[in-house]
Coordinates of C-alpha atoms in Angstrom, one line a residue:
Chain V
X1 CA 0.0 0.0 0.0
X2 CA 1.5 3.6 -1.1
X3 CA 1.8 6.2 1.7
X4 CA -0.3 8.1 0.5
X5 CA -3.2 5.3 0.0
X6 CA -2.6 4.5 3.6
X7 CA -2.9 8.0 4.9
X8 CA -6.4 9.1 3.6
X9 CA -7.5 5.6 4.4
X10 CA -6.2 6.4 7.8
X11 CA -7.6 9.8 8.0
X12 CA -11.3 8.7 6.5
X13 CA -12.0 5.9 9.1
X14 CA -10.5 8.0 12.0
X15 CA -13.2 11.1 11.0
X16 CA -16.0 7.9 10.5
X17 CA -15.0 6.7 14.0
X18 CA -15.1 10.2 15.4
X19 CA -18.5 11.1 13.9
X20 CA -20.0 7.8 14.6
X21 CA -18.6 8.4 18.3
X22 CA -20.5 11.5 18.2
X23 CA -23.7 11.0 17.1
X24 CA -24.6 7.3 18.6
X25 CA -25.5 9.1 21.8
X26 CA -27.2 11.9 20.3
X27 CA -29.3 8.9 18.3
X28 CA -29.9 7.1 21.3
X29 CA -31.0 10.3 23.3
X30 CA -33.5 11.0 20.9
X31 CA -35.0 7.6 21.6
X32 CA -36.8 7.4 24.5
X33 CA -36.7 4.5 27.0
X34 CA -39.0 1.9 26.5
X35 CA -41.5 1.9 29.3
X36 CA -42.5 -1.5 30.3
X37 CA -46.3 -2.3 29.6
X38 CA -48.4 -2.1 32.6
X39 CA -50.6 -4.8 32.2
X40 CA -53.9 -5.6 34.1
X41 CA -56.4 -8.4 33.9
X42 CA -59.0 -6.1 35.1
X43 CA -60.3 -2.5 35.0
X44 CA -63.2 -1.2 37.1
X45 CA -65.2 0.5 34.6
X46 CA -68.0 2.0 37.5
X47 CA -71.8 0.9 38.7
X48 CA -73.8 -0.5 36.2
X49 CA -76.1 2.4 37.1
X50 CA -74.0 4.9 35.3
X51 CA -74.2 2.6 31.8
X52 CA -77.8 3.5 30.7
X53 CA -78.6 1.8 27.3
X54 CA -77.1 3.6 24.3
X55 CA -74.2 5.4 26.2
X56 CA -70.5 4.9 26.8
X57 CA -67.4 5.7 28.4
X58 CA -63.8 5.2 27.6
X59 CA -61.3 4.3 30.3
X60 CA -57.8 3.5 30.7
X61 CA -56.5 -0.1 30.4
X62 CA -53.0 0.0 31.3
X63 CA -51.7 2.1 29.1
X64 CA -55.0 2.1 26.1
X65 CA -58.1 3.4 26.1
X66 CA -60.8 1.1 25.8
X67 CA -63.9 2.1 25.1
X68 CA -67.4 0.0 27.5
X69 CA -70.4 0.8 25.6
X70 CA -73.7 -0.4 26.7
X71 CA -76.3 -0.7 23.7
X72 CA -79.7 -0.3 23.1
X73 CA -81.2 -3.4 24.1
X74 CA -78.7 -3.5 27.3
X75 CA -75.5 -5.8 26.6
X76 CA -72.3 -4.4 27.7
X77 CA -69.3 -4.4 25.1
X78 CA -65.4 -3.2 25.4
X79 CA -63.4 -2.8 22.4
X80 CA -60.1 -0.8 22.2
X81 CA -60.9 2.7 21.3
X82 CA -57.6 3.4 19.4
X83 CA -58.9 3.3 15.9
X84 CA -56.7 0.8 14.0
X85 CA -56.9 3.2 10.8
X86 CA -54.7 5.8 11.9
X87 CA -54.4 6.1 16.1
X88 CA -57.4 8.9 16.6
X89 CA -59.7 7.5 19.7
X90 CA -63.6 6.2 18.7
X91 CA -66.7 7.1 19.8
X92 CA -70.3 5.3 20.7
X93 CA -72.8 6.6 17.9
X94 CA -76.3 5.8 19.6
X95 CA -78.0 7.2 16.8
X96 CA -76.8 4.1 14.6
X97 CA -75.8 1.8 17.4
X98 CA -72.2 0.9 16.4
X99 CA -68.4 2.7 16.5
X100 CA -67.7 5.7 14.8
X101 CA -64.3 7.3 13.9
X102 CA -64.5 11.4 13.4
X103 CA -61.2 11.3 12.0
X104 CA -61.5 9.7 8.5
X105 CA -64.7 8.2 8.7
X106 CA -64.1 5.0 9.7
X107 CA -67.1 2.5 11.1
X108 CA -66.9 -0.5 12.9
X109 CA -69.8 -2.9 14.6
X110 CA -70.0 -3.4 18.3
X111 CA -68.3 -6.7 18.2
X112 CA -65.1 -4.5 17.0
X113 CA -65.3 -5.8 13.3
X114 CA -64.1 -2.7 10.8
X115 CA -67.4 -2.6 8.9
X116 CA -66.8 0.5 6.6
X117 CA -64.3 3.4 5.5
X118 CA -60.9 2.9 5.6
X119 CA -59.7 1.2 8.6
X120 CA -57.7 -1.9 8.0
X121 CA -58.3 -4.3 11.3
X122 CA -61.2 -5.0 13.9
X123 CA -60.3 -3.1 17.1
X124 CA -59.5 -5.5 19.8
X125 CA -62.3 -7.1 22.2
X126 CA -61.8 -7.4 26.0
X127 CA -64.7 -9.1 28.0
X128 CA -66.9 -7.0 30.4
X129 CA -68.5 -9.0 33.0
X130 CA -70.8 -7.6 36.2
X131 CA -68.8 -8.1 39.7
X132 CA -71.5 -7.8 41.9
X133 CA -73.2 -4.3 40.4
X134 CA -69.5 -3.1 39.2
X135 CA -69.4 -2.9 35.2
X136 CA -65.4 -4.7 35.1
X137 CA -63.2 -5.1 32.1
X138 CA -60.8 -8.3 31.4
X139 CA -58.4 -9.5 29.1
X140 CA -59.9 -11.0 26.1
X141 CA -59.0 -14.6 27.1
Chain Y
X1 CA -24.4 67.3 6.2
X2 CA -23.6 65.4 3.1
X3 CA -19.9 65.5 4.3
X4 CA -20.5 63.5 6.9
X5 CA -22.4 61.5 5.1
X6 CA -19.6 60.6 3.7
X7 CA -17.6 60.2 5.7
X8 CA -19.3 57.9 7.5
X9 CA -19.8 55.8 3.9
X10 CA -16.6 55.6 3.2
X11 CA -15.4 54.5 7.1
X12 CA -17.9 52.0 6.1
X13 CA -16.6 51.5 2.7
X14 CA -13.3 51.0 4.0
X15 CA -14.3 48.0 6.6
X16 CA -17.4 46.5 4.4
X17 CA -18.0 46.4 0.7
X18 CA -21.4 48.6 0.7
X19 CA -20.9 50.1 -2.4
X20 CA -20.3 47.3 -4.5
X21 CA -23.5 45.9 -3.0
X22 CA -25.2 48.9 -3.9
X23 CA -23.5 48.7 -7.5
X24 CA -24.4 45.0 -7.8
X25 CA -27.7 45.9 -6.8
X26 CA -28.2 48.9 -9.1
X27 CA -27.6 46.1 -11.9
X28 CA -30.4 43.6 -11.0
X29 CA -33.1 44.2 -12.9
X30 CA -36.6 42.7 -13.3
X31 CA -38.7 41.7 -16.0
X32 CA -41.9 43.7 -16.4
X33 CA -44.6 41.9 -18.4
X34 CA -48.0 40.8 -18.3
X35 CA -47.3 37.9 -15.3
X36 CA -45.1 39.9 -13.4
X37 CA -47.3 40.7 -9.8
X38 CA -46.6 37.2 -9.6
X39 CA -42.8 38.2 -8.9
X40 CA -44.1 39.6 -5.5
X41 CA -44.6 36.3 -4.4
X42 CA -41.5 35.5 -3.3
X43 CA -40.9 38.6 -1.2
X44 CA -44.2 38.4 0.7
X45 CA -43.2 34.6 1.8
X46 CA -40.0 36.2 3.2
X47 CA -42.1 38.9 4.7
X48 CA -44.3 36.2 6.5
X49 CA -41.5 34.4 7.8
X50 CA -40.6 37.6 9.7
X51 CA -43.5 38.1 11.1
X52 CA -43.8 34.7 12.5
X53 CA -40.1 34.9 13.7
X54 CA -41.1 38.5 15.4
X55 CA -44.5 37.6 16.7
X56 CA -43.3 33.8 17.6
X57 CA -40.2 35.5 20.0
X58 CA -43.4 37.8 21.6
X59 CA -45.5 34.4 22.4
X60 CA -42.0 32.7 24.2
X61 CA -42.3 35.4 26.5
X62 CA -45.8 33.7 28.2
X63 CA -46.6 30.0 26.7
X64 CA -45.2 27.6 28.8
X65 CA -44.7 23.7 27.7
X66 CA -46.4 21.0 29.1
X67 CA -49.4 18.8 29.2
X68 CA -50.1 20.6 32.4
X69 CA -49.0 23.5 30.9
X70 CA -49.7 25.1 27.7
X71 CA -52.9 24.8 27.2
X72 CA -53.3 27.2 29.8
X73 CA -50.5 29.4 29.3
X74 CA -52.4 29.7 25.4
X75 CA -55.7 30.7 27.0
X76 CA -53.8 33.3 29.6
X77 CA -52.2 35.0 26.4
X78 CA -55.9 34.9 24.8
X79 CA -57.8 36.2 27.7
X80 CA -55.3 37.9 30.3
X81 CA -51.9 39.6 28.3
X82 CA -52.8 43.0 26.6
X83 CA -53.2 42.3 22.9
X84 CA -52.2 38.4 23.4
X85 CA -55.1 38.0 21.5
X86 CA -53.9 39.5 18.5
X87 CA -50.1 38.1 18.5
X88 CA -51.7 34.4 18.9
X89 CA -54.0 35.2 15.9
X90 CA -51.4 37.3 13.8
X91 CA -49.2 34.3 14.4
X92 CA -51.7 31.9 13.5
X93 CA -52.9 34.0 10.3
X94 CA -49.5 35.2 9.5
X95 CA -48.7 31.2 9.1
X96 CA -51.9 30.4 6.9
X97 CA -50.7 33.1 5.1
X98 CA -47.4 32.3 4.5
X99 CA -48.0 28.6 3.3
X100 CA -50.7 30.1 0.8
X101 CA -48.6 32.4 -0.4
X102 CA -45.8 30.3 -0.7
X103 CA -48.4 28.0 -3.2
X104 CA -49.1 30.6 -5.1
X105 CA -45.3 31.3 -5.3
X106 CA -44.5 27.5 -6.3
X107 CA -47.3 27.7 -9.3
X108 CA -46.1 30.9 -10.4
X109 CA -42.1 29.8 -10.9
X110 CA -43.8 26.4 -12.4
X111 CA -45.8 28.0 -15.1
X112 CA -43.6 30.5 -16.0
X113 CA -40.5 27.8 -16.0
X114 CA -38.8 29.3 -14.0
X115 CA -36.9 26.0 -12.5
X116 CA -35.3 25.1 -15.6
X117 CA -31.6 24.8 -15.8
X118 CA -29.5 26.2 -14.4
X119 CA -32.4 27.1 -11.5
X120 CA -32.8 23.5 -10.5
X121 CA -31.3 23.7 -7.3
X122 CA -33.7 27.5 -6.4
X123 CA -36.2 24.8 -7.7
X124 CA -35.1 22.3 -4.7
X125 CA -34.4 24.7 -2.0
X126 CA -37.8 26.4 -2.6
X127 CA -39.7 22.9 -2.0
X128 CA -37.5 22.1 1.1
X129 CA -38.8 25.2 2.0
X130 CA -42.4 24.3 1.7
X131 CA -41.7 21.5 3.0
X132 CA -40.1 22.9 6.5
X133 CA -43.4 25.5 6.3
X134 CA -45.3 22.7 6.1
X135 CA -43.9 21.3 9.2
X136 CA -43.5 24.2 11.1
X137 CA -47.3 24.6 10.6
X138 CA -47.5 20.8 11.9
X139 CA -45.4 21.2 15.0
X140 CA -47.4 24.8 15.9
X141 CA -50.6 23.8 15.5
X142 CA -49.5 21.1 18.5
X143 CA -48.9 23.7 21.0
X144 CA -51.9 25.1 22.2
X145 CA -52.5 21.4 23.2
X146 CA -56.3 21.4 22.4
X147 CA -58.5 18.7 21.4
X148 CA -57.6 19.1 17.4
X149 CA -54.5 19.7 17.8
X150 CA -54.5 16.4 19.8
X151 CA -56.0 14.4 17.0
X152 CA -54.1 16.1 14.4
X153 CA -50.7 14.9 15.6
X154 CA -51.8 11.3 16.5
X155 CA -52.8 10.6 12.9
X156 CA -50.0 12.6 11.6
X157 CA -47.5 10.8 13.3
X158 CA -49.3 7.9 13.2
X159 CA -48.7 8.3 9.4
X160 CA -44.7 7.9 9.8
X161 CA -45.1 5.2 11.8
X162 CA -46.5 3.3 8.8
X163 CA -43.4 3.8 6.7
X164 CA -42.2 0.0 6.2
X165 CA -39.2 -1.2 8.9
X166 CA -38.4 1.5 10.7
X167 CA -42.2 3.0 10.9
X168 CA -42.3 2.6 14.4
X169 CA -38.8 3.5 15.3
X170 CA -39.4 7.3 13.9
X171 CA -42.8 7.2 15.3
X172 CA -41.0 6.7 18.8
X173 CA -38.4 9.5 17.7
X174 CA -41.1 12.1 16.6
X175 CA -43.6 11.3 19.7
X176 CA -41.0 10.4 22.5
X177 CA -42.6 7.5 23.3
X178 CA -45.4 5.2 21.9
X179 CA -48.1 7.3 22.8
X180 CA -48.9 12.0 21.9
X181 CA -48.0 12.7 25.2
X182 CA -46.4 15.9 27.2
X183 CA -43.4 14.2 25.8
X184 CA -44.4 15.0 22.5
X185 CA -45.3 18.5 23.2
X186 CA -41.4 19.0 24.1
X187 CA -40.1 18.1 21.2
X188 CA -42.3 19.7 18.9
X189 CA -41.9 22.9 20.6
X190 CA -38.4 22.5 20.5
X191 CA -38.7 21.7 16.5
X192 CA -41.0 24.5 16.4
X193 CA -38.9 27.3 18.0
X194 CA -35.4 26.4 17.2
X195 CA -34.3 23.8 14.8
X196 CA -36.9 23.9 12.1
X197 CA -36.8 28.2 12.1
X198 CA -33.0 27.9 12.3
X199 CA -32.9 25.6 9.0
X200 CA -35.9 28.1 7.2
X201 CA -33.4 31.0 7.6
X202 CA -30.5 28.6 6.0
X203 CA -33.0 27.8 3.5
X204 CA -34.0 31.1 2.4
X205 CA -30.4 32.5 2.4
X206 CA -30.0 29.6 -0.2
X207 CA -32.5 30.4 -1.7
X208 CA -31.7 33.8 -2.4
X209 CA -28.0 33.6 -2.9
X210 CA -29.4 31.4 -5.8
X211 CA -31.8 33.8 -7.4
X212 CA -29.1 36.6 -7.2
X213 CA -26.2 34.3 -8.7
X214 CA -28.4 33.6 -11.4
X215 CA -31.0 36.4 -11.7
X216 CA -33.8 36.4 -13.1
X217 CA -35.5 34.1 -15.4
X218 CA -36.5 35.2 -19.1
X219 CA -34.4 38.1 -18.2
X220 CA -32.5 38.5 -21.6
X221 CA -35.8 37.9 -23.3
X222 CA -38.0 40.6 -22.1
X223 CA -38.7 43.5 -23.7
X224 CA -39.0 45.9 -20.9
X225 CA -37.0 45.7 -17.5
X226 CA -37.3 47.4 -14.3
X227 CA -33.9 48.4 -11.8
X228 CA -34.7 46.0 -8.7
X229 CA -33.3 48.9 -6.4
X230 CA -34.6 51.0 -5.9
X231 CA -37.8 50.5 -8.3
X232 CA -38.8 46.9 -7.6
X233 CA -38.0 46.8 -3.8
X234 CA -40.4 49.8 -3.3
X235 CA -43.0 48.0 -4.7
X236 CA -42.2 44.9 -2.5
X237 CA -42.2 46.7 0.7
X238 CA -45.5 48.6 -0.3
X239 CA -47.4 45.3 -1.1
X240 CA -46.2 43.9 2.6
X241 CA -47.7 47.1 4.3
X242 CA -50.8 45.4 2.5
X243 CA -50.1 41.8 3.8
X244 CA -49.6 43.3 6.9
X245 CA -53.2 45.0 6.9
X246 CA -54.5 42.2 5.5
X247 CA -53.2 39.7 8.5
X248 CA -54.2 42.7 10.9
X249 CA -58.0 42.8 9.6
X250 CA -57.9 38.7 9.8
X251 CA -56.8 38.8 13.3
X252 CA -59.1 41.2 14.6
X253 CA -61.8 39.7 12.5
X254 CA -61.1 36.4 12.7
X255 CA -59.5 35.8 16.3
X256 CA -58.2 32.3 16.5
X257 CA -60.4 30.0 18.7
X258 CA -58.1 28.2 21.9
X259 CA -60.7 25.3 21.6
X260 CA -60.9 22.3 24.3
X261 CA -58.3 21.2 26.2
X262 CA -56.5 17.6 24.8
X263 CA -58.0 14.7 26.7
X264 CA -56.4 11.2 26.6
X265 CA -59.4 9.5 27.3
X266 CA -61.4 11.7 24.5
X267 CA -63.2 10.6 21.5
X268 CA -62.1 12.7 18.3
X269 CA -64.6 15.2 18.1
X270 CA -66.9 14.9 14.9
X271 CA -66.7 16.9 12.2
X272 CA -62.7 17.1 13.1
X273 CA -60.6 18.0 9.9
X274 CA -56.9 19.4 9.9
X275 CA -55.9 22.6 8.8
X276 CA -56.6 23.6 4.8
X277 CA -53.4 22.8 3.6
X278 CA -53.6 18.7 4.6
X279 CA -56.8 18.3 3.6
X280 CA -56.4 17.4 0.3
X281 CA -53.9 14.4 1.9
X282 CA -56.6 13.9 4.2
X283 CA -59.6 13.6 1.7
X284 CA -57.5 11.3 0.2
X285 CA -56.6 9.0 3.2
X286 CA -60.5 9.1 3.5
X287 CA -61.3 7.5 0.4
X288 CA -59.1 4.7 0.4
X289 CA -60.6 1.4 1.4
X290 CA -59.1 -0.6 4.7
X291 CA -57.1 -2.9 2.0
X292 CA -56.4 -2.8 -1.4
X293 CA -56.0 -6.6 -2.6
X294 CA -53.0 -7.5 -0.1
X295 CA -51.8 -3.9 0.6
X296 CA -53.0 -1.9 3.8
X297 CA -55.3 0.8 2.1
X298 CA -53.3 3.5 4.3
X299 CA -50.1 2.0 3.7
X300 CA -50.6 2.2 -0.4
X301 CA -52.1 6.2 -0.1
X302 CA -48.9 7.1 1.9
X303 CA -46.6 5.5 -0.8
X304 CA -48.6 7.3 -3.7
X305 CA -48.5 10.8 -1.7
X306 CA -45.2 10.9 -1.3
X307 CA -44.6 9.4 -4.8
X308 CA -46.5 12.8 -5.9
X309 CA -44.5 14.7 -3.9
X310 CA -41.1 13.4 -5.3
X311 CA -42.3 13.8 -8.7
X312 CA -43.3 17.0 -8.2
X313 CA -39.9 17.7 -6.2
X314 CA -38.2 16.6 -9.7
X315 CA -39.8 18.8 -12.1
X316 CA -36.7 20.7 -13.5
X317 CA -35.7 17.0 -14.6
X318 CA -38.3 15.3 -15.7
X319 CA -39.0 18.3 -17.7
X320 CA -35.8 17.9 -19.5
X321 CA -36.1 14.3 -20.4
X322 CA -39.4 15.7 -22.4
X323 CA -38.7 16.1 -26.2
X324 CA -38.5 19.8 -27.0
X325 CA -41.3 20.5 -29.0
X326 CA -43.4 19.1 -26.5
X327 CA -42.1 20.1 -23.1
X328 CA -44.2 23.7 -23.0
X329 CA -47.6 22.0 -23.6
X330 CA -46.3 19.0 -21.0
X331 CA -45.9 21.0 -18.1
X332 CA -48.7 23.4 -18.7
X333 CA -51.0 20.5 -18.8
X334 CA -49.1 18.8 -15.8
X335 CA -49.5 21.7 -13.7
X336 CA -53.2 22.6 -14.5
X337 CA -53.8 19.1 -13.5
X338 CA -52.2 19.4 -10.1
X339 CA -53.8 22.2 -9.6
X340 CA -56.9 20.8 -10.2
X341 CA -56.4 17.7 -8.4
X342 CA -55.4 19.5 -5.6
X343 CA -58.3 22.1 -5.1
X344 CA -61.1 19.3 -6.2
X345 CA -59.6 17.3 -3.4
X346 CA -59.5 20.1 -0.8
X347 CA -62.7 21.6 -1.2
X348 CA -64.1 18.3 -1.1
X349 CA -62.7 17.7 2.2
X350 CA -63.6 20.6 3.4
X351 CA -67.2 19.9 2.7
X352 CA -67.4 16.6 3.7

């Protein structure tokens, strides 16, 4: 190898190590720490007294909101309420009895299932069952 | 009097090159022709962004950052600091403003072919520019942490964290964390303040440098010219004093609204829609179905907006790979259907 070869090869890699040295941390600043995932099995969504039929509330399960709707003729549902189109939270349309996106328009039944506009997946189910008079939310088994 | 004048000039002269500035300048001249108020364009963008930098310094002094925070400090400078009011809505016009004009800018350079060579490179700082505007409209519009603003930023960052492999490692870097939190707030208002006006300013001094390296399109062909000092710039600074008025009337007119505060546990609010220059993207997004044959339908429109963009961003050379006798009617016809595209879709997301 000339000199002269050797010397920019030297220089080069020294000015890659030194930039790489340099911004790894700033990279790995940016990036936040990963938070582990609080996970319950159960969420207290209130007295069944505060569900009348046709209204809803959204809640926090762990981390997500899920949204407990009770419908017209009385059954409780929970679905996640993060819309799987593009992240905006759902709402409980009374008026047509199912799940309603503002954001783009998206529609979905109240078993979850995406039923029209443009989302891509159901939203997730979790079970809702009565603990004495207290409305609760699992885990989908 | 006029000794010391100078004087002064040439201590000045001595130390910093003024008069061969002014002599450079004296030699820029402008075409004048039928499309030529569309020259003013340019100028009144550059206006704008002062503005915003003037009246964005004024708002530092009171909005505060936080979830806990800023939507309150945003209400306080609506309701509490003399004429808050009317810096919050200047800056909020004066931004609308700015991004229209700088449309009406983009059209004007692409009809009169204005990017063509050697101007390819004003061509690509001016759409890095729109493209920061853009984003410093994104990141402001977080700020006042309210209930659109909310929404707005989860789909929008949602959006990058489509893109395929590392979606959700920028949609981590953008939101500082999984979720549109107080965390998010940070570091848009850090985007928002320093790094994204910092890399405007580098952007327009491009800019510019480019334009006076080069001068003028169509120059050599026009007829009649006009001196661009002091003849032009007169005329520039008089049609700000109207752009001025004109965001001074809006904001006393039109005060912009604080709104709800952000909830975490909200539903997006019906009839929710972002702000007029997404909402062709956003009609868009709207239409497409949940899948299109194995393809997420969201997935597929964010591949064919940004193909638009880049094609659009390539312009000057696409245009050249054109066959000469055909490149005129090309881009005229190219361009009228953008345009067209473009306001169909945006008026139709605005009514719907």
């Amino acid at each position: 190898m000339k000199r002269r070869t050797f010397l920019n090869l030297a220089i080069v890699s020294g000015l890659a190590g030194t930039a790489s040295a340099l911004l790894y941390p700033v990279l790995r600043y940016l990036l936040p720490p990963e938070e582990a995932e609080a996970e319950p099995e159960t969420v207290k969504a209130g007295p069944e007294k505060d569900f009348a039929p046709g209204s809803s509330k959204i809640l926090k399960f762990g981390r997500k909101p899920v949204i407990v709707i009770r419908d017209l003729a009385g059954g409780f549902h929970a679905l996640s309420a993060t819309c799987t189109h593009l992240d905006c939270i759902v709402q409980y349309r009374k008026d047509r009895d199912l799940v309603w996106c503002a954001c783009h328009n998206g529609n979905y039944d109240l078993s979850g299932k995406n039923v029209s506009g443009p989302p891509p997946r159901p939203l997730d189910r979790f079970e809702v069952k009565l603990v004495g008079s207290e409305v609760t939310v699992l885990r989908a088994a | 009097m006029s000794a010391l004048k100078d004087a002064a000039l040439s201590w000045l002269e001595e130390r910093l090159p003024l008069r061969s500035a002014m002599e450079f300048a004296s030699h820029k001249r402008v075409p004048v022709h039928r499309g030529d108020v569309f020259y003013y364009a340019g100028g009144v963008c550059m206006f704008l962004f002062l503005l915003q930098v003037a009246t964005g310094i004024l708002l530092l002094m009171y909005y505060r950052v936080g979830s806990d925070a800023s939507y309150e400090s945003v209400r306080y400078i609506s309701a509490k600091v003399p004429f808050g009011w009317l810096m919050r809505s200047v800056h909020s016009w004066g931004a609308n403003l700015m991004v229209l004009f700088i449309f009406i800018h983009m059209f004007s350079v692409y009809f009169m072919k204005a990017f063509r060579k050697p101007r390819e490179l004003t061509w690509l700082t001016g759409c890095g520019l729109l493209g920061l505007a853009m984003a410093l409209g994104f990141s402001g519009y977080l700020l006042p942490w309210n209930e659109l603003a909310f929404f707005a930023t989860k789909v929008g960052t949602d959006i990058l964290g489509q893109v395929p492999l590392v979606g959700h490692w920028l949609l981590r870097l953008v939101r500082g964390g999984d979720e549109v939190t107080g965390a998010t707030l940070s570091r848009f208002f850090g985007l928002h303040v320093a790094v994204l006006p910092a890399l405007t300013a580098l952007g327009i001094g491009a800019h510019l440098l480019l334009v006076q390296v080069q001068g003028m399109a169509h120059e050599h062909e026009a007829r009649r010219t006009m001196p661009f000092f002091p003849d032009f710039l007169v005329r520039d600074v008089a049609l700000w004093l109207l752009v001025l008025n004109l965001v001074g009337v809006l904001a006393v007119f039109f005060p912009w609204e604080v709104g709800r505060k952000a909830d975490a546990l909200g539903s997006a609010p019906a009839g929710i829609k972002p702000e007029w220059y997404f909402l062709a993207q956003y009609q868009f997004l709207k239409l497409l179905p949940g899948r299109v044959g194995m393809v997420p339908g969201e997935l597929l429109g964010i591949v064919a907006l940004n193909g638009v963009g880049v094609w659009w961003l390539l312009t000057p050379f696409w245009d050249a790979a054109v066959p000469e006798r055909r490149r005129d009617a090309v881009v005229r016809w190219a361009g009228l259907g953008a345009i067209t595209l473009l306001t169909v879709m945006t008026v139709w997301g605005h009514l719907s």
